[in-house]
Amino acid sequence: MGKFHRILEPGLAILIPVLDAVSYVKSLKEVAVEIPTQNAITQDNVTLQLDGVLYYRVVDPYKASYGVEDADFAVSQLAQTTMRAEIGQMTLDRTLAERSQLNAGIVEAMNAASANWGIKCLRYEIRDIQPPENVVTAMHQQVSAERKKRAEILESEGARQAAINVAEGHKQSLILESEAVKAKQINYAEGEAQAIFMRAEANARAITRMAESIRKEGSSGRDAVALAVAEQYIQAFGQLAKEGTTVIVPGNVSDAASMVTQMMTVFEGVRSKQQSIAAGRTESSSSGSNPFEAPQQ
């Protein structure tokens, strides 16, 4: 008679004619409602055009029938107002990047508002977001500038690495070159030292043999020394003429015999002096062999 009596469960239901009548029929299936395109302003004052799809389900047929006049219209309007409110709390970049969080926020707000309607919002999906043309152009320019910046950074890093590689290679080449020069100088010094040592040994042997020849041969050895001195005399004057433009020569340069005679006189004087020094050393050593020995009676 116009008063709520009961909710009919699925299956066979018996009604009394005239007294009982079915007023509302609600489907418990999930329902998809298309949300039309609408304008929303972001936190940074950018106007966007958005549309979406809402998925909900009736969980309490009594509240869905008597708690709201038109559940589909109420849910659609609530979805639009909730979406505008959530967009107003986010910037444009966050709206574009955090769409899933935006959808979750809309569902949570709608479930809190539609609790008395017997309706549960399952999910909300934003289908399309259309910024203004000037904003889209600015976004494209920003992306182009960012890509150009990255390209320049990569190019500069490549040039820097190339310069480092070139400098490192030059450094290594200088190190290797210096090590090669060092090894060359060491080898040259070792060779020069060995050559000097060998020449010194050869001169020592020559002097020793010459001394032995003079001691054994007597006058023949002195003649050989005279011949050697004459040869060295001639070679020395020849080198003086080659090495310099000013040459100091003695007055009797053509008389090589007199020069050799003078040199031999000097040689004999040095030789006799050395013999006297050696004899003195031998006599002093024999006389002072034992200073602590008592004199014999």
JSON list of N, CA and C in Angstrom, two decimals, residues 225-281:
[
{"chain": "A", "resi": 225, "resn": "VAL", "atom": "N", "xyz": [162.40, 4.87, -27.92]},
{"chain": "A", "resi": 225, "resn": "VAL", "atom": "CA", "xyz": [161.69, 5.96, -27.25]},
{"chain": "A", "resi": 225, "resn": "VAL", "atom": "C", "xyz": [161.87, 7.26, -28.03]},
{"chain": "A", "resi": 226, "resn": "ALA", "atom": "N", "xyz": [163.08, 7.51, -28.51]},
{"chain": "A", "resi": 226, "resn": "ALA", "atom": "CA", "xyz": [163.32, 8.72, -29.30]},
{"chain": "A", "resi": 226, "resn": "ALA", "atom": "C", "xyz": [162.45, 8.74, -30.55]},
{"chain": "A", "resi": 227, "resn": "LEU", "atom": "N", "xyz": [162.37, 7.59, -31.23]},
{"chain": "A", "resi": 227, "resn": "LEU", "atom": "CA", "xyz": [161.52, 7.51, -32.43]},
{"chain": "A", "resi": 227, "resn": "LEU", "atom": "C", "xyz": [160.06, 7.79, -32.10]},
{"chain": "A", "resi": 228, "resn": "ALA", "atom": "N", "xyz": [159.57, 7.26, -30.97]},
{"chain": "A", "resi": 228, "resn": "ALA", "atom": "CA", "xyz": [158.17, 7.48, -30.57]},
{"chain": "A", "resi": 228, "resn": "ALA", "atom": "C", "xyz": [157.93, 8.93, -30.24]},
{"chain": "A", "resi": 229, "resn": "VAL", "atom": "N", "xyz": [158.92, 9.56, -29.55]},
{"chain": "A", "resi": 229, "resn": "VAL", "atom": "CA", "xyz": [158.77, 10.98, -29.22]},
{"chain": "A", "resi": 229, "resn": "VAL", "atom": "C", "xyz": [158.75, 11.82, -30.48]},
{"chain": "A", "resi": 230, "resn": "ALA", "atom": "N", "xyz": [159.60, 11.50, -31.45]},
{"chain": "A", "resi": 230, "resn": "ALA", "atom": "CA", "xyz": [159.59, 12.25, -32.72]},
{"chain": "A", "resi": 230, "resn": "ALA", "atom": "C", "xyz": [158.26, 12.13, -33.43]},
{"chain": "A", "resi": 231, "resn": "GLU", "atom": "N", "xyz": [157.68, 10.94, -33.46]},
{"chain": "A", "resi": 231, "resn": "GLU", "atom": "CA", "xyz": [156.37, 10.75, -34.10]},
{"chain": "A", "resi": 231, "resn": "GLU", "atom": "C", "xyz": [155.29, 11.56, -33.41]},
{"chain": "A", "resi": 232, "resn": "GLN", "atom": "N", "xyz": [155.28, 11.52, -32.07]},
{"chain": "A", "resi": 232, "resn": "GLN", "atom": "CA", "xyz": [154.28, 12.30, -31.35]},
{"chain": "A", "resi": 232, "resn": "GLN", "atom": "C", "xyz": [154.47, 13.80, -31.55]},
{"chain": "A", "resi": 233, "resn": "TYR", "atom": "N", "xyz": [155.74, 14.23, -31.66]},
{"chain": "A", "resi": 233, "resn": "TYR", "atom": "CA", "xyz": [156.02, 15.64, -31.90]},
{"chain": "A", "resi": 233, "resn": "TYR", "atom": "C", "xyz": [155.42, 16.10, -33.22]},
{"chain": "A", "resi": 234, "resn": "ILE", "atom": "N", "xyz": [155.65, 15.29, -34.25]},
{"chain": "A", "resi": 234, "resn": "ILE", "atom": "CA", "xyz": [155.11, 15.65, -35.58]},
{"chain": "A", "resi": 234, "resn": "ILE", "atom": "C", "xyz": [153.59, 15.63, -35.58]},
{"chain": "A", "resi": 235, "resn": "GLN", "atom": "N", "xyz": [152.98, 14.64, -34.97]},
{"chain": "A", "resi": 235, "resn": "GLN", "atom": "CA", "xyz": [151.51, 14.55, -34.92]},
{"chain": "A", "resi": 235, "resn": "GLN", "atom": "C", "xyz": [150.91, 15.72, -34.15]},
{"chain": "A", "resi": 236, "resn": "ALA", "atom": "N", "xyz": [151.57, 16.12, -33.06]},
{"chain": "A", "resi": 236, "resn": "ALA", "atom": "CA", "xyz": [151.04, 17.23, -32.26]},
{"chain": "A", "resi": 236, "resn": "ALA", "atom": "C", "xyz": [151.01, 18.52, -33.05]},
{"chain": "A", "resi": 237, "resn": "PHE", "atom": "N", "xyz": [152.09, 18.83, -33.78]},
{"chain": "A", "resi": 237, "resn": "PHE", "atom": "CA", "xyz": [152.08, 20.04, -34.60]},
{"chain": "A", "resi": 237, "resn": "PHE", "atom": "C", "xyz": [151.08, 19.95, -35.74]},
{"chain": "A", "resi": 238, "resn": "GLY", "atom": "N", "xyz": [150.87, 18.75, -36.26]},
{"chain": "A", "resi": 238, "resn": "GLY", "atom": "CA", "xyz": [149.84, 18.60, -37.30]},
{"chain": "A", "resi": 238, "resn": "GLY", "atom": "C", "xyz": [148.44, 18.90, -36.76]},
{"chain": "A", "resi": 239, "resn": "GLN", "atom": "N", "xyz": [148.11, 18.46, -35.57]},
{"chain": "A", "resi": 239, "resn": "GLN", "atom": "CA", "xyz": [146.82, 18.73, -34.95]},
{"chain": "A", "resi": 239, "resn": "GLN", "atom": "C", "xyz": [146.65, 20.21, -34.63]},
{"chain": "A", "resi": 240, "resn": "LEU", "atom": "N", "xyz": [147.72, 20.86, -34.18]},
{"chain": "A", "resi": 240, "resn": "LEU", "atom": "CA", "xyz": [147.63, 22.29, -33.92]},
{"chain": "A", "resi": 240, "resn": "LEU", "atom": "C", "xyz": [147.27, 23.08, -35.16]},
{"chain": "A", "resi": 241, "resn": "ALA", "atom": "N", "xyz": [147.81, 22.67, -36.28]},
{"chain": "A", "resi": 241, "resn": "ALA", "atom": "CA", "xyz": [147.51, 23.36, -37.54]},
{"chain": "A", "resi": 241, "resn": "ALA", "atom": "C", "xyz": [146.07, 23.14, -37.97]},
{"chain": "A", "resi": 242, "resn": "LYS", "atom": "N", "xyz": [145.49, 22.03, -37.62]},
{"chain": "A", "resi": 242, "resn": "LYS", "atom": "CA", "xyz": [144.12, 21.73, -38.03]},
{"chain": "A", "resi": 242, "resn": "LYS", "atom": "C", "xyz": [143.08, 22.39, -37.13]},
{"chain": "A", "resi": 243, "resn": "GLU", "atom": "N", "xyz": [143.34, 22.45, -35.82]},
{"chain": "A", "resi": 243, "resn": "GLU", "atom": "CA", "xyz": [142.31, 22.84, -34.87]},
{"chain": "A", "resi": 243, "resn": "GLU", "atom": "C", "xyz": [142.19, 24.35, -34.72]},
{"chain": "A", "resi": 244, "resn": "GLY", "atom": "N", "xyz": [143.20, 25.11, -34.95]},
{"chain": "A", "resi": 244, "resn": "GLY", "atom": "CA", "xyz": [143.10, 26.55, -34.72]},
{"chain": "A", "resi": 244, "resn": "GLY", "atom": "C", "xyz": [143.70, 27.35, -35.86]},
{"chain": "A", "resi": 245, "resn": "THR", "atom": "N", "xyz": [143.36, 28.65, -35.87]},
{"chain": "A", "resi": 245, "resn": "THR", "atom": "CA", "xyz": [143.92, 29.55, -36.88]},
{"chain": "A", "resi": 245, "resn": "THR", "atom": "C", "xyz": [145.22, 30.20, -36.40]},
{"chain": "A", "resi": 246, "resn": "THR", "atom": "N", "xyz": [145.40, 30.24, -35.05]},
{"chain": "A", "resi": 246, "resn": "THR", "atom": "CA", "xyz": [146.62, 30.82, -34.48]},
{"chain": "A", "resi": 246, "resn": "THR", "atom": "C", "xyz": [147.46, 29.70, -33.89]},
{"chain": "A", "resi": 247, "resn": "VAL", "atom": "N", "xyz": [148.66, 29.53, -34.31]},
{"chain": "A", "resi": 247, "resn": "VAL", "atom": "CA", "xyz": [149.54, 28.44, -33.88]},
{"chain": "A", "resi": 247, "resn": "VAL", "atom": "C", "xyz": [150.84, 29.04, -33.34]},
{"chain": "A", "resi": 248, "resn": "ILE", "atom": "N", "xyz": [151.21, 28.63, -32.13]},
{"chain": "A", "resi": 248, "resn": "ILE", "atom": "CA", "xyz": [152.48, 29.05, -31.51]},
{"chain": "A", "resi": 248, "resn": "ILE", "atom": "C", "xyz": [153.48, 27.93, -31.71]},
{"chain": "A", "resi": 249, "resn": "VAL", "atom": "N", "xyz": [154.56, 28.20, -32.40]},
{"chain": "A", "resi": 249, "resn": "VAL", "atom": "CA", "xyz": [155.55, 27.17, -32.72]},
{"chain": "A", "resi": 249, "resn": "VAL", "atom": "C", "xyz": [156.92, 27.67, -32.25]},
{"chain": "A", "resi": 250, "resn": "PRO", "atom": "N", "xyz": [157.79, 26.78, -31.90]},
{"chain": "A", "resi": 250, "resn": "PRO", "atom": "CA", "xyz": [159.16, 27.18, -31.53]},
{"chain": "A", "resi": 250, "resn": "PRO", "atom": "C", "xyz": [159.95, 27.65, -32.75]},
{"chain": "A", "resi": 251, "resn": "GLY", "atom": "N", "xyz": [161.08, 28.32, -32.45]},
{"chain": "A", "resi": 251, "resn": "GLY", "atom": "CA", "xyz": [161.88, 28.85, -33.56]},
{"chain": "A", "resi": 251, "resn": "GLY", "atom": "C", "xyz": [162.54, 27.77, -34.38]},
{"chain": "A", "resi": 252, "resn": "ASN", "atom": "N", "xyz": [162.87, 26.64, -33.79]},
{"chain": "A", "resi": 252, "resn": "ASN", "atom": "CA", "xyz": [163.54, 25.55, -34.52]},
{"chain": "A", "resi": 252, "resn": "ASN", "atom": "C", "xyz": [162.57, 24.43, -34.81]},
{"chain": "A", "resi": 253, "resn": "VAL", "atom": "N", "xyz": [161.36, 24.80, -35.31]},
{"chain": "A", "resi": 253, "resn": "VAL", "atom": "CA", "xyz": [160.36, 23.78, -35.58]},
{"chain": "A", "resi": 253, "resn": "VAL", "atom": "C", "xyz": [160.80, 22.81, -36.66]},
{"chain": "A", "resi": 254, "resn": "SER", "atom": "N", "xyz": [161.71, 23.28, -37.57]},
{"chain": "A", "resi": 254, "resn": "SER", "atom": "CA", "xyz": [162.15, 22.39, -38.65]},
{"chain": "A", "resi": 254, "resn": "SER", "atom": "C", "xyz": [163.23, 21.41, -38.18]},
{"chain": "A", "resi": 255, "resn": "ASP", "atom": "N", "xyz": [163.81, 21.71, -37.03]},
{"chain": "A", "resi": 255, "resn": "ASP", "atom": "CA", "xyz": [164.89, 20.85, -36.53]},
{"chain": "A", "resi": 255, "resn": "ASP", "atom": "C", "xyz": [164.28, 19.88, -35.54]},
{"chain": "A", "resi": 256, "resn": "ALA", "atom": "N", "xyz": [163.72, 18.79, -36.05]},
{"chain": "A", "resi": 256, "resn": "ALA", "atom": "CA", "xyz": [163.06, 17.81, -35.19]},
{"chain": "A", "resi": 256, "resn": "ALA", "atom": "C", "xyz": [164.07, 17.05, -34.36]},
{"chain": "A", "resi": 257, "resn": "ALA", "atom": "N", "xyz": [165.33, 16.92, -34.88]},
{"chain": "A", "resi": 257, "resn": "ALA", "atom": "CA", "xyz": [166.35, 16.15, -34.15]},
{"chain": "A", "resi": 257, "resn": "ALA", "atom": "C", "xyz": [166.70, 16.82, -32.84]},
{"chain": "A", "resi": 258, "resn": "SER", "atom": "N", "xyz": [166.88, 18.18, -32.89]},
{"chain": "A", "resi": 258, "resn": "SER", "atom": "CA", "xyz": [167.20, 18.88, -31.65]},
{"chain": "A", "resi": 258, "resn": "SER", "atom": "C", "xyz": [166.08, 18.79, -30.64]},
{"chain": "A", "resi": 259, "resn": "MET", "atom": "N", "xyz": [164.82, 18.84, -31.13]},
{"chain": "A", "resi": 259, "resn": "MET", "atom": "CA", "xyz": [163.68, 18.72, -30.23]},
{"chain": "A", "resi": 259, "resn": "MET", "atom": "C", "xyz": [163.65, 17.35, -29.59]},
{"chain": "A", "resi": 260, "resn": "VAL", "atom": "N", "xyz": [163.90, 16.32, -30.35]},
{"chain": "A", "resi": 260, "resn": "VAL", "atom": "CA", "xyz": [163.92, 14.97, -29.80]},
{"chain": "A", "resi": 260, "resn": "VAL", "atom": "C", "xyz": [165.05, 14.83, -28.80]},
{"chain": "A", "resi": 261, "resn": "THR", "atom": "N", "xyz": [166.22, 15.46, -29.09]},
{"chain": "A", "resi": 261, "resn": "THR", "atom": "CA", "xyz": [167.36, 15.39, -28.17]},
{"chain": "A", "resi": 261, "resn": "THR", "atom": "C", "xyz": [167.00, 16.05, -26.84]},
{"chain": "A", "resi": 262, "resn": "GLN", "atom": "N", "xyz": [166.34, 17.20, -26.89]},
{"chain": "A", "resi": 262, "resn": "GLN", "atom": "CA", "xyz": [165.91, 17.87, -25.67]},
{"chain": "A", "resi": 262, "resn": "GLN", "atom": "C", "xyz": [164.94, 17.02, -24.88]},
{"chain": "A", "resi": 263, "resn": "MET", "atom": "N", "xyz": [163.99, 16.42, -25.57]},
{"chain": "A", "resi": 263, "resn": "MET", "atom": "CA", "xyz": [163.00, 15.58, -24.88]},
{"chain": "A", "resi": 263, "resn": "MET", "atom": "C", "xyz": [163.67, 14.38, -24.25]},
{"chain": "A", "resi": 264, "resn": "MET", "atom": "N", "xyz": [164.64, 13.78, -24.96]},
{"chain": "A", "resi": 264, "resn": "MET", "atom": "CA", "xyz": [165.34, 12.64, -24.40]},
{"chain": "A", "resi": 264, "resn": "MET", "atom": "C", "xyz": [166.16, 13.04, -23.19]},
{"chain": "A", "resi": 265, "resn": "THR", "atom": "N", "xyz": [166.77, 14.25, -23.21]},
{"chain": "A", "resi": 265, "resn": "THR", "atom": "CA", "xyz": [167.51, 14.75, -22.04]},
{"chain": "A", "resi": 265, "resn": "THR", "atom": "C", "xyz": [166.59, 14.87, -20.84]},
{"chain": "A", "resi": 266, "resn": "VAL", "atom": "N", "xyz": [165.36, 15.42, -21.09]},
{"chain": "A", "resi": 266, "resn": "VAL", "atom": "CA", "xyz": [164.38, 15.52, -20.00]},
{"chain": "A", "resi": 266, "resn": "VAL", "atom": "C", "xyz": [164.00, 14.14, -19.51]},
{"chain": "A", "resi": 267, "resn": "PHE", "atom": "N", "xyz": [163.81, 13.21, -20.45]},
{"chain": "A", "resi": 267, "resn": "PHE", "atom": "CA", "xyz": [163.46, 11.85, -20.08]},
{"chain": "A", "resi": 267, "resn": "PHE", "atom": "C", "xyz": [164.53, 11.22, -19.22]},
{"chain": "A", "resi": 268, "resn": "GLU", "atom": "N", "xyz": [165.82, 11.38, -19.60]},
{"chain": "A", "resi": 268, "resn": "GLU", "atom": "CA", "xyz": [166.92, 10.80, -18.84]},
{"chain": "A", "resi": 268, "resn": "GLU", "atom": "C", "xyz": [167.01, 11.42, -17.45]},
{"chain": "A", "resi": 269, "resn": "GLY", "atom": "N", "xyz": [166.76, 12.77, -17.35]},
{"chain": "A", "resi": 269, "resn": "GLY", "atom": "CA", "xyz": [166.79, 13.42, -16.05]},
{"chain": "A", "resi": 269, "resn": "GLY", "atom": "C", "xyz": [165.70, 12.89, -15.13]},
{"chain": "A", "resi": 270, "resn": "VAL", "atom": "N", "xyz": [164.47, 12.75, -15.67]},
{"chain": "A", "resi": 270, "resn": "VAL", "atom": "CA", "xyz": [163.38, 12.21, -14.86]},
{"chain": "A", "resi": 270, "resn": "VAL", "atom": "C", "xyz": [163.66, 10.79, -14.45]},
{"chain": "A", "resi": 271, "resn": "ARG", "atom": "N", "xyz": [164.25, 9.99, -15.38]},
{"chain": "A", "resi": 271, "resn": "ARG", "atom": "CA", "xyz": [164.52, 8.58, -15.09]},
{"chain": "A", "resi": 271, "resn": "ARG", "atom": "C", "xyz": [165.57, 8.46, -14.00]},
{"chain": "A", "resi": 272, "resn": "SER", "atom": "N", "xyz": [166.68, 9.27, -14.07]},
{"chain": "A", "resi": 272, "resn": "SER", "atom": "CA", "xyz": [167.73, 9.19, -13.05]},
{"chain": "A", "resi": 272, "resn": "SER", "atom": "C", "xyz": [167.21, 9.65, -11.71]},
{"chain": "A", "resi": 273, "resn": "LYS", "atom": "N", "xyz": [166.33, 10.66, -11.72]},
{"chain": "A", "resi": 273, "resn": "LYS", "atom": "CA", "xyz": [165.76, 11.15, -10.46]},
{"chain": "A", "resi": 273, "resn": "LYS", "atom": "C", "xyz": [164.89, 10.08, -9.81]},
{"chain": "A", "resi": 274, "resn": "GLN", "atom": "N", "xyz": [164.08, 9.40, -10.61]},
{"chain": "A", "resi": 274, "resn": "GLN", "atom": "CA", "xyz": [163.24, 8.32, -10.07]},
{"chain": "A", "resi": 274, "resn": "GLN", "atom": "C", "xyz": [164.09, 7.19, -9.52]},
{"chain": "A", "resi": 275, "resn": "GLN", "atom": "N", "xyz": [165.24, 6.87, -10.20]},
{"chain": "A", "resi": 275, "resn": "GLN", "atom": "CA", "xyz": [166.11, 5.79, -9.71]},
{"chain": "A", "resi": 275, "resn": "GLN", "atom": "C", "xyz": [166.74, 6.17, -8.39]},
{"chain": "A", "resi": 276, "resn": "SER", "atom": "N", "xyz": [167.15, 7.44, -8.24]},
{"chain": "A", "resi": 276, "resn": "SER", "atom": "CA", "xyz": [167.76, 7.86, -6.98]},
{"chain": "A", "resi": 276, "resn": "SER", "atom": "C", "xyz": [166.74, 7.84, -5.86]},
{"chain": "A", "resi": 277, "resn": "ILE", "atom": "N", "xyz": [165.49, 8.23, -6.15]},
{"chain": "A", "resi": 277, "resn": "ILE", "atom": "CA", "xyz": [164.43, 8.19, -5.12]},
{"chain": "A", "resi": 277, "resn": "ILE", "atom": "C", "xyz": [164.15, 6.77, -4.70]},
{"chain": "A", "resi": 278, "resn": "ALA", "atom": "N", "xyz": [164.10, 5.85, -5.67]},
{"chain": "A", "resi": 278, "resn": "ALA", "atom": "CA", "xyz": [163.85, 4.45, -5.36]},
{"chain": "A", "resi": 278, "resn": "ALA", "atom": "C", "xyz": [164.98, 3.87, -4.56]},
{"chain": "A", "resi": 279, "resn": "ALA", "atom": "N", "xyz": [166.28, 4.23, -4.86]},
{"chain": "A", "resi": 279, "resn": "ALA", "atom": "CA", "xyz": [167.43, 3.73, -4.10]},
{"chain": "A", "resi": 279, "resn": "ALA", "atom": "C", "xyz": [167.38, 4.25, -2.68]},
{"chain": "A", "resi": 280, "resn": "GLY", "atom": "N", "xyz": [166.98, 5.49, -2.48]},
{"chain": "A", "resi": 280, "resn": "GLY", "atom": "CA", "xyz": [166.90, 6.05, -1.14]},
{"chain": "A", "resi": 280, "resn": "GLY", "atom": "C", "xyz": [165.84, 5.35, -0.31]},
{"chain": "A", "resi": 281, "resn": "ARG", "atom": "N", "xyz": [164.75, 5.03, -0.91]},
{"chain": "A", "resi": 281, "resn": "ARG", "atom": "CA", "xyz": [163.70, 4.31, -0.18]},
{"chain": "A", "resi": 281, "resn": "ARG", "atom": "C", "xyz": [164.17, 2.93, 0.23]}
]
